PDB file of C-alpha atoms in Angstrom:
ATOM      1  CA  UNK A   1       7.178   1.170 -15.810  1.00 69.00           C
ATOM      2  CA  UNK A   2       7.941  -0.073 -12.658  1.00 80.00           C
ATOM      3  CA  UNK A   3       8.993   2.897 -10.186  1.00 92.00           C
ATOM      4  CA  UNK A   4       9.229   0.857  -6.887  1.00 96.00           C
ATOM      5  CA  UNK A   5      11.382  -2.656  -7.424  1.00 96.00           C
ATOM      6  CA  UNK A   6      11.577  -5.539  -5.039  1.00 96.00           C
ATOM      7  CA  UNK A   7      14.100  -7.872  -6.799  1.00 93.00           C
ATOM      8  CA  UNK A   8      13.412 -10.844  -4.695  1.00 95.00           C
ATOM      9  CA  UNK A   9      10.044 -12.327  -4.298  1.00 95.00           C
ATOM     10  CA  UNK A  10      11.004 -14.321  -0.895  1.00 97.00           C
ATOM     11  CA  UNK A  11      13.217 -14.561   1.595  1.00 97.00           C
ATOM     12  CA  UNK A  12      13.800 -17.070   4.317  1.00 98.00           C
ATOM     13  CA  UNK A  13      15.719 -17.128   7.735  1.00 98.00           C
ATOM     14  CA  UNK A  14      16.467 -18.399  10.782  1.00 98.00           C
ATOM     15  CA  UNK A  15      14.707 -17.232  14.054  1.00 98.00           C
ATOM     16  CA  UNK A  16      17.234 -14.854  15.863  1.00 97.00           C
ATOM     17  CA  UNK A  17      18.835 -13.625  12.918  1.00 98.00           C
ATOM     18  CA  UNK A  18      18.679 -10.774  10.863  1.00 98.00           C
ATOM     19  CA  UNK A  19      16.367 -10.433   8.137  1.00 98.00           C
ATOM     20  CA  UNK A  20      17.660  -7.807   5.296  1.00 98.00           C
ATOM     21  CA  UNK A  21      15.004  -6.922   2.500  1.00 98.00           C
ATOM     22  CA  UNK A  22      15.675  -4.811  -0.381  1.00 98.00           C
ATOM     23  CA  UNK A  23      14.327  -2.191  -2.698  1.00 98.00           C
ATOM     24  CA  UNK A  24      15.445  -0.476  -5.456  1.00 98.00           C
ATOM     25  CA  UNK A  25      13.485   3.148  -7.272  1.00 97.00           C
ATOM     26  CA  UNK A  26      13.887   4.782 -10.601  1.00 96.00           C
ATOM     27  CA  UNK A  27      12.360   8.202 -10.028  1.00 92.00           C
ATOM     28  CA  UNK A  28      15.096  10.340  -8.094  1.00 92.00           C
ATOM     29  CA  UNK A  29      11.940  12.475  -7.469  1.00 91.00           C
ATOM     30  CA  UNK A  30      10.843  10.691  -4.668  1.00 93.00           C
ATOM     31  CA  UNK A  31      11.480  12.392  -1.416  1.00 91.00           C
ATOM     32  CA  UNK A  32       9.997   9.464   0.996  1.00 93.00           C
ATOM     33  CA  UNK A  33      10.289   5.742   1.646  1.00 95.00           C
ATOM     34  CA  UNK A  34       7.841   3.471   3.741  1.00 96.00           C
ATOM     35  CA  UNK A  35       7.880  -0.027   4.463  1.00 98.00           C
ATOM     36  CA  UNK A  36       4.369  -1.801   5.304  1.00 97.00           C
ATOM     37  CA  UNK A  37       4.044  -5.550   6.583  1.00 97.00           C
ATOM     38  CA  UNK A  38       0.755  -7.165   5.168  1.00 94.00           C
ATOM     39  CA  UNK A  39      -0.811 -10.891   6.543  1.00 92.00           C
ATOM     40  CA  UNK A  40      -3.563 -12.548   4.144  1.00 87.00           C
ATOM     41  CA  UNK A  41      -6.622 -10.958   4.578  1.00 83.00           C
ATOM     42  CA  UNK A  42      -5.289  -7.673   5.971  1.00 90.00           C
ATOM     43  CA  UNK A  43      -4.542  -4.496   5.228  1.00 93.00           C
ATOM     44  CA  UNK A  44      -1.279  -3.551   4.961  1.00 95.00           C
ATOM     45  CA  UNK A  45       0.474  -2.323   8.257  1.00 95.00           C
ATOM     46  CA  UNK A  46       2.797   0.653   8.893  1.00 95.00           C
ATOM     47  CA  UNK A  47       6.354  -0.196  10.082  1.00 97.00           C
ATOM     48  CA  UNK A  48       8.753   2.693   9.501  1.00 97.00           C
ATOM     49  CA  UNK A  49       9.085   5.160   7.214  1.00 95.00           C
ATOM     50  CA  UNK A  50      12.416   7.659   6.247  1.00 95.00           C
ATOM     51  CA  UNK A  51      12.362  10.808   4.341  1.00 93.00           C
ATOM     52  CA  UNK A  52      15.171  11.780   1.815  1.00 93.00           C
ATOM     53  CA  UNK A  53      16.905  13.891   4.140  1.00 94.00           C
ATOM     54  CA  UNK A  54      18.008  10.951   5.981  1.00 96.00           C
ATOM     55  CA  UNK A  55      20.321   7.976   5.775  1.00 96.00           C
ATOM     56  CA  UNK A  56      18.826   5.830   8.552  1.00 98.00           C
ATOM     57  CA  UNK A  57      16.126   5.768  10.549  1.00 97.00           C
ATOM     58  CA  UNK A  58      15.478   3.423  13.620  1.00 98.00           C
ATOM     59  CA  UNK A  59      12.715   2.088  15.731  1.00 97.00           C
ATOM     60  CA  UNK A  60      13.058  -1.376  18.042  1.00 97.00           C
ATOM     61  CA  UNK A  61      13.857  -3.982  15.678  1.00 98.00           C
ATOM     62  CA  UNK A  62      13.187  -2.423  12.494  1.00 98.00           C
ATOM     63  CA  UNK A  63      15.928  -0.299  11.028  1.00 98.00           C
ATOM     64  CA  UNK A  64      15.488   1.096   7.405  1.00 98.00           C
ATOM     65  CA  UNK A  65      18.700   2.202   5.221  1.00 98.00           C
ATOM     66  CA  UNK A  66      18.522   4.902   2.545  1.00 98.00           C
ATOM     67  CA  UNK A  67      20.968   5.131  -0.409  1.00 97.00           C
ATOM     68  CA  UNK A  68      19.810   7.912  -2.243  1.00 96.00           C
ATOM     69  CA  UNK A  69      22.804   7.998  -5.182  1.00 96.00           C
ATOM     70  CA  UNK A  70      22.187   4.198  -5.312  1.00 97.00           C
ATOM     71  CA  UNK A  71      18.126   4.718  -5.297  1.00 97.00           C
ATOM     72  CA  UNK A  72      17.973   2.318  -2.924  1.00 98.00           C
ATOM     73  CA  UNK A  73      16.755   1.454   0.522  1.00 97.00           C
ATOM     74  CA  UNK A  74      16.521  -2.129   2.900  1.00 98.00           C
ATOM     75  CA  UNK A  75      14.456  -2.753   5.837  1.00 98.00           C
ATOM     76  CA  UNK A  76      16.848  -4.725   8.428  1.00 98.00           C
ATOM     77  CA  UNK A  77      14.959  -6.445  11.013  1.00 98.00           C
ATOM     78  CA  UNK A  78      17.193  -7.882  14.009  1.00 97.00           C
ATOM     79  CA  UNK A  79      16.468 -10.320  15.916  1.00 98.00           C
ATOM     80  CA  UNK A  80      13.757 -12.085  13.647  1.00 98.00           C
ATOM     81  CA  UNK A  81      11.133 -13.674  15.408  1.00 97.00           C
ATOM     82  CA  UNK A  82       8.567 -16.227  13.438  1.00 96.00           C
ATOM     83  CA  UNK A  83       5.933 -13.724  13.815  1.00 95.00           C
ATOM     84  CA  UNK A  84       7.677 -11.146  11.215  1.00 97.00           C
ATOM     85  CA  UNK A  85       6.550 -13.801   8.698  1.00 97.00           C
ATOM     86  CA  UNK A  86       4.659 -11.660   5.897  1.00 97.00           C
ATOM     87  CA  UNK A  87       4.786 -10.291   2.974  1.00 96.00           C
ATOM     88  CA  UNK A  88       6.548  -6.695   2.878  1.00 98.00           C
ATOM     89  CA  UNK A  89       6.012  -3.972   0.804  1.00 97.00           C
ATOM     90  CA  UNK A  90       8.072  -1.042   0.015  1.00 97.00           C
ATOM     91  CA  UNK A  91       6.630   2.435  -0.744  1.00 96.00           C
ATOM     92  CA  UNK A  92       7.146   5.951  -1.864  1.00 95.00           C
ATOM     93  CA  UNK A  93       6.170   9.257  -2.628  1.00 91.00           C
ATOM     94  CA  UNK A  94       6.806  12.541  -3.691  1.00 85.00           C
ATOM     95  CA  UNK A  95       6.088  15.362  -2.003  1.00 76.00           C
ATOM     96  CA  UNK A  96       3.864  17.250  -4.756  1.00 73.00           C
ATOM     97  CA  UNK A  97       2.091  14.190  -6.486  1.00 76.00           C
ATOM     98  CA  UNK A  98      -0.673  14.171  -4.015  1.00 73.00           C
ATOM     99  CA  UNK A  99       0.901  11.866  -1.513  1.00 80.00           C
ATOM    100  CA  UNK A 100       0.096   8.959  -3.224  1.00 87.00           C
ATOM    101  CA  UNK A 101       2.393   5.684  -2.593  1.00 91.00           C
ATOM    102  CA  UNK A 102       3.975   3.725  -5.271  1.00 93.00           C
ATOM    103  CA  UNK A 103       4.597   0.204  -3.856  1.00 95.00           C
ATOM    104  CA  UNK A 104       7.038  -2.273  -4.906  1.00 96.00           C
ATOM    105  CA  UNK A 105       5.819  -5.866  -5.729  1.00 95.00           C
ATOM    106  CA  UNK A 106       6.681  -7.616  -1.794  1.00 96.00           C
ATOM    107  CA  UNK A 107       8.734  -9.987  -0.940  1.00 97.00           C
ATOM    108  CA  UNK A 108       7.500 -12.981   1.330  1.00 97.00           C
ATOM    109  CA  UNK A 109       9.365 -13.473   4.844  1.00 98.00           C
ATOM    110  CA  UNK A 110       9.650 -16.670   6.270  1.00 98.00           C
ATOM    111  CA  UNK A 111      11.098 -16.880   9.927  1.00 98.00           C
ATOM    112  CA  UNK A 112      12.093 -20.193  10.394  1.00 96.00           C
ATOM    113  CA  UNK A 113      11.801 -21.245  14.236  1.00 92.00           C
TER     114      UNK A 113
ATOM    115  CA  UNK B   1      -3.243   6.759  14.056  1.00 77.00           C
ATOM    116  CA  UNK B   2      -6.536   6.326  11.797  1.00 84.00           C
ATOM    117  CA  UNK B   3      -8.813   3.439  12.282  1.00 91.00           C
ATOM    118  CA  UNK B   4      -9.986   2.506   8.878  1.00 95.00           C
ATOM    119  CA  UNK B   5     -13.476   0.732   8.100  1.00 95.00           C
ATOM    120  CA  UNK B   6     -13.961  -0.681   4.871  1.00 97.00           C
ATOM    121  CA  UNK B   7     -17.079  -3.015   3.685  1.00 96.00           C
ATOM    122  CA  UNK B   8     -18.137  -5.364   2.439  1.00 97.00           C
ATOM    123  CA  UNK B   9     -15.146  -7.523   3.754  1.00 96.00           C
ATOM    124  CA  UNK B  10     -15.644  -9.955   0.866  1.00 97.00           C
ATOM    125  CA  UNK B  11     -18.358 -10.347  -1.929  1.00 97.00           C
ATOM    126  CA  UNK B  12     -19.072 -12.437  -4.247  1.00 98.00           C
ATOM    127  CA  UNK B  13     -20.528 -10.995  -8.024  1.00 97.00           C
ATOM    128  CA  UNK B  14     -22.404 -11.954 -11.246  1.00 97.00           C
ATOM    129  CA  UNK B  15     -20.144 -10.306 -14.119  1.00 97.00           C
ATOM    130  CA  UNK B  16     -21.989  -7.334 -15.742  1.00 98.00           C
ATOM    131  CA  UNK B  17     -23.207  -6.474 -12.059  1.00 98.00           C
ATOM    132  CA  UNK B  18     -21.986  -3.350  -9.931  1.00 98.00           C
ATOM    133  CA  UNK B  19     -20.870  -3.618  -6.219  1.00 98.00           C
ATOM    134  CA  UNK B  20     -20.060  -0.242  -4.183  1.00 98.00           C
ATOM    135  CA  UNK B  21     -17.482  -0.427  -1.338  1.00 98.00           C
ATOM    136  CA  UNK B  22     -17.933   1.925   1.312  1.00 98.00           C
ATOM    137  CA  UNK B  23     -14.654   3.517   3.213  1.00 97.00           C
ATOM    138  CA  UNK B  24     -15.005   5.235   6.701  1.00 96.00           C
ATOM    139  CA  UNK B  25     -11.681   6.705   8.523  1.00 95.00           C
ATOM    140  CA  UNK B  26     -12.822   7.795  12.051  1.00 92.00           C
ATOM    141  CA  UNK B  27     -10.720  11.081  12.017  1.00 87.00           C
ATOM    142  CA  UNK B  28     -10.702  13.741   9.654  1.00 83.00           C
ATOM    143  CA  UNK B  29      -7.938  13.182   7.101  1.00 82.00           C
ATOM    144  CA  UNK B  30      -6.458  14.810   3.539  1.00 81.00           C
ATOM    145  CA  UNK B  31      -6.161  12.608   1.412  1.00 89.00           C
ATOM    146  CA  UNK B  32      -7.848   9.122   0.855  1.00 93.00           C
ATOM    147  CA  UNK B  33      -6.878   7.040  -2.190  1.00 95.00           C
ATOM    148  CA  UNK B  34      -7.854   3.361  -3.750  1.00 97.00           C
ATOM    149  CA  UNK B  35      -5.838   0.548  -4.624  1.00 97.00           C
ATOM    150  CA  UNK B  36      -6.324  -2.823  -5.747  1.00 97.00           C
ATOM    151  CA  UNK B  37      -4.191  -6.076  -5.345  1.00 94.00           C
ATOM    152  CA  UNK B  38      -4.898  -8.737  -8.191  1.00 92.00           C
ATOM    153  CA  UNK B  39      -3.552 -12.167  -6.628  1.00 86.00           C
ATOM    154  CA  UNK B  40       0.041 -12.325  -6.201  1.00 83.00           C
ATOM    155  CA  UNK B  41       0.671  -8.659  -7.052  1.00 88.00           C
ATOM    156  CA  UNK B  42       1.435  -5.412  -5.840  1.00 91.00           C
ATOM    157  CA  UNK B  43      -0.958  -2.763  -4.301  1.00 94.00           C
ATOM    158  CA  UNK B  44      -1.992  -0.790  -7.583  1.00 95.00           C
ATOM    159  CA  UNK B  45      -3.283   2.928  -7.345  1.00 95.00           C
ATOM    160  CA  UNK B  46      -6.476   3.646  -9.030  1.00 97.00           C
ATOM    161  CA  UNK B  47      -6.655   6.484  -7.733  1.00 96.00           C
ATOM    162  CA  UNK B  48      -6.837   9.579  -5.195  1.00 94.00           C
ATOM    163  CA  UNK B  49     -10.454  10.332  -3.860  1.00 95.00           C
ATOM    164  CA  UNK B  50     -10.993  14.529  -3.848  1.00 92.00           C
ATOM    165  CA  UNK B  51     -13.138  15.947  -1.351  1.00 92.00           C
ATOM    166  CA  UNK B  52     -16.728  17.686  -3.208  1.00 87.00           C
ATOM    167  CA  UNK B  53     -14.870  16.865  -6.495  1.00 89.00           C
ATOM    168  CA  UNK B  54     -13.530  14.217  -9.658  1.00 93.00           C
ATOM    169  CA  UNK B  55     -11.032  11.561  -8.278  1.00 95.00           C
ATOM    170  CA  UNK B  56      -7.827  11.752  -9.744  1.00 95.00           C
ATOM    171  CA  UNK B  57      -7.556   8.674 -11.654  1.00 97.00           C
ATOM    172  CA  UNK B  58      -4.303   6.394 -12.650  1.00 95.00           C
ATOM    173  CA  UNK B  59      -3.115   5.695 -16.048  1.00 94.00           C
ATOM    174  CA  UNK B  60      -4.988   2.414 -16.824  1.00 95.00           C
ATOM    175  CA  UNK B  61      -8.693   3.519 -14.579  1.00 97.00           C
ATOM    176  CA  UNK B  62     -11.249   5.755 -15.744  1.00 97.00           C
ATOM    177  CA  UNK B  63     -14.382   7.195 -14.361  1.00 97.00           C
ATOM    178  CA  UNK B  64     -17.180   5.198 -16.193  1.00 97.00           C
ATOM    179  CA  UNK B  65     -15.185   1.366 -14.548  1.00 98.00           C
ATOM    180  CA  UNK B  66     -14.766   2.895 -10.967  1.00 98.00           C
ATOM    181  CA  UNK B  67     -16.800   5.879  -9.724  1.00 98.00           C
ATOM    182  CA  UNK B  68     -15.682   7.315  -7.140  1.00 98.00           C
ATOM    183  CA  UNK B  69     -17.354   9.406  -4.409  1.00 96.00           C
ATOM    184  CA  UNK B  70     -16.204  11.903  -1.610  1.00 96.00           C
ATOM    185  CA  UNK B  71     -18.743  13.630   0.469  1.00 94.00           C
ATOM    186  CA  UNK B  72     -16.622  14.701   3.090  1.00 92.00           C
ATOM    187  CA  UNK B  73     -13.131  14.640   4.547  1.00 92.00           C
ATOM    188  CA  UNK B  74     -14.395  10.629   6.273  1.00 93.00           C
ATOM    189  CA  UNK B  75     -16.093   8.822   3.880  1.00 95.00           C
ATOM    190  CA  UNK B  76     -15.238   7.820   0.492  1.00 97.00           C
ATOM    191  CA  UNK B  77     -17.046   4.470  -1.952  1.00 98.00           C
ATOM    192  CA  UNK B  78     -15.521   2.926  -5.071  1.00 98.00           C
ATOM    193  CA  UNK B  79     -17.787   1.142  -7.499  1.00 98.00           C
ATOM    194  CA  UNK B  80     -16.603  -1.239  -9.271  1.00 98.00           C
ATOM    195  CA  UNK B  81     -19.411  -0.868 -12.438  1.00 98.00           C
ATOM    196  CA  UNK B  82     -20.199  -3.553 -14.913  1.00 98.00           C
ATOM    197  CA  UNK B  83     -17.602  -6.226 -13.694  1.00 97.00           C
ATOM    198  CA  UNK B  84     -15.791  -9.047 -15.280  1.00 97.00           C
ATOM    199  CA  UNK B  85     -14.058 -12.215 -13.829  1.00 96.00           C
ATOM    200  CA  UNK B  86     -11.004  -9.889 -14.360  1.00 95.00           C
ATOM    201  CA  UNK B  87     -12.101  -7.781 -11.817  1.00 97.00           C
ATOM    202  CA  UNK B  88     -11.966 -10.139  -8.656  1.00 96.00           C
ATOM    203  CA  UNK B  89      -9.097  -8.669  -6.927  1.00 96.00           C
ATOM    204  CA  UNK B  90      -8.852  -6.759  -3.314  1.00 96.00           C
ATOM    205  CA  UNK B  91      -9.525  -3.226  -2.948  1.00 98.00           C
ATOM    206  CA  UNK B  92      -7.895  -1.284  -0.300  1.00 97.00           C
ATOM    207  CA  UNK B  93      -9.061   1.847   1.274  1.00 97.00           C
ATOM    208  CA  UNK B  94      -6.217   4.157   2.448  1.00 95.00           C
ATOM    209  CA  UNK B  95      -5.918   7.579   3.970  1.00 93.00           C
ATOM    210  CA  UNK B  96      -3.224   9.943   4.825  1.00 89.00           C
ATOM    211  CA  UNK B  97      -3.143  12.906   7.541  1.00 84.00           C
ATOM    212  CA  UNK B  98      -0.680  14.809   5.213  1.00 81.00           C
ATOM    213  CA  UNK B  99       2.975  14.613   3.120  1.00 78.00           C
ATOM    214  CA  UNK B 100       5.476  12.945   5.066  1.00 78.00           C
ATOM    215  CA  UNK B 101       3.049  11.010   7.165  1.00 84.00           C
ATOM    216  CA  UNK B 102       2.429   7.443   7.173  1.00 88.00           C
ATOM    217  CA  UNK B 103      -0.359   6.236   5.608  1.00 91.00           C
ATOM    218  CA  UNK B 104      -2.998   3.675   6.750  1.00 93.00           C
ATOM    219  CA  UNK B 105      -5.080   0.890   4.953  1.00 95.00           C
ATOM    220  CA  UNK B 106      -8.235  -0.660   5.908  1.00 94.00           C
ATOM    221  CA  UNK B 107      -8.654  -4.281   6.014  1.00 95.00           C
ATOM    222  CA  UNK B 108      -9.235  -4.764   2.403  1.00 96.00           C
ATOM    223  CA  UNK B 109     -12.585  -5.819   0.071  1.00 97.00           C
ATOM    224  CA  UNK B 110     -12.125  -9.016  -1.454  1.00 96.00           C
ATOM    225  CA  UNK B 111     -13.947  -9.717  -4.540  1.00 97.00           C
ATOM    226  CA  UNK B 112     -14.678 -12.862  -6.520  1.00 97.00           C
ATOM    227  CA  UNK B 113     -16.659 -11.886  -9.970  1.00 97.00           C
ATOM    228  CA  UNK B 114     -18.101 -15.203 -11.352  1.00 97.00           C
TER     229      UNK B 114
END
């Protein structure tokens, strides 16, 4: 059962424009989304988070969307720049599960210079 | 932000051997939890590591395959016991200050069971 779905496995642009990646949820339950960026042989990295009691949230280049009757959310990052190429993950929670993440399966960004 | 310290980095295994991965967060945080990433999938919870008491473990883990210790509100080790090729995958410390909160990942134990 897959909570957390990232429909498309990659995505490539062009440098300068805007990057738009998507995920959908099942469980209406969950109360707060995160995006992470991950590189090959590192941890996943923080980027920006939202909770359900928003529709948008902001910060530099990175802008995430929530649609909450759609159960869905997309990262927009504007302008992309070759090093956003990654692999990025979309998480979330619920606030009385023990704050564990449920992660969606990544889709692969490639910023093409 | 924590600063999270995970090792080994990488290891390499005999299958039917048992490797321990140690995880140290330098600030004191609530929760800590363990995933693993087979190659070319998603970060997988196995579980959440409880301060002084059982993990709670996933559907799909149990105790006896990955032990799971947590001394203090810092420090936390999986073991991976009794491992088969099937078990070469990455293993991911993370740790969260609280609900609502980002949470951060170390840099990952990579592990190759021959």
């Amino acid at each position: 059962d897959q909570q957390v779905k990232q429909n498309s496995p990659s995505l490539s642009v062009q440098e300068g424009r805007i990057s738009i990646l998507n995920c959908d949820y099942t469980n209406s339950m969950f109360d707060y989304f995160l995006w992470y960026k991950k590189y090959p042989a590192e941890g996943p990295t923080f980027l920006i988070s939202i909770s359900s009691i928003k529709d948008k949230n902001e910060d530099g280049r990175f802008t995430v969307f929530l649609n909450k009757s759609a159960k869905h959310l997309s990262l927009h990052i504007v302008p992309s720049q070759p090093g956003d190429s990654a692999v990025y993950f979309c998480a979330a929670a619920v606030y009385n599960q023990g704050g564990k993440l449920i992660f969606g399966q990544g889709t692969e960004l490639s910023v093409k210079p | 932000s924590a600063v999270i310290s995970q090792k080994p980095s990488r290891d390499i295994c005999q299958r039917g051997t048992s490797l321990t991965i140690q995880c140290q967060v330098d600030s004191q945080v609530t929760m800590m939890f363990w995933y693993r990433q087979q190659p070319g999938q998603s970060l997988t919870l196995i579980a959440t590591a409880n301060q002084g008491s059982e993990a709670t473990y996933e559907s799909g883990f149990v105790i006896d395959k990955f032990p799971i210790s947590r001394p203090n509100l810092t420090f936390s080790t999986l073991t991976v016991s009794n491992m088969s090729p099937e078990d070469s995958s990455i293993y991911l410390c993370s740790s969260r200050a609280g609900y609502n909160t980002e949470a951060f990942f170390g840099q990952g134990t990579r592990l190759t069971v021959v």
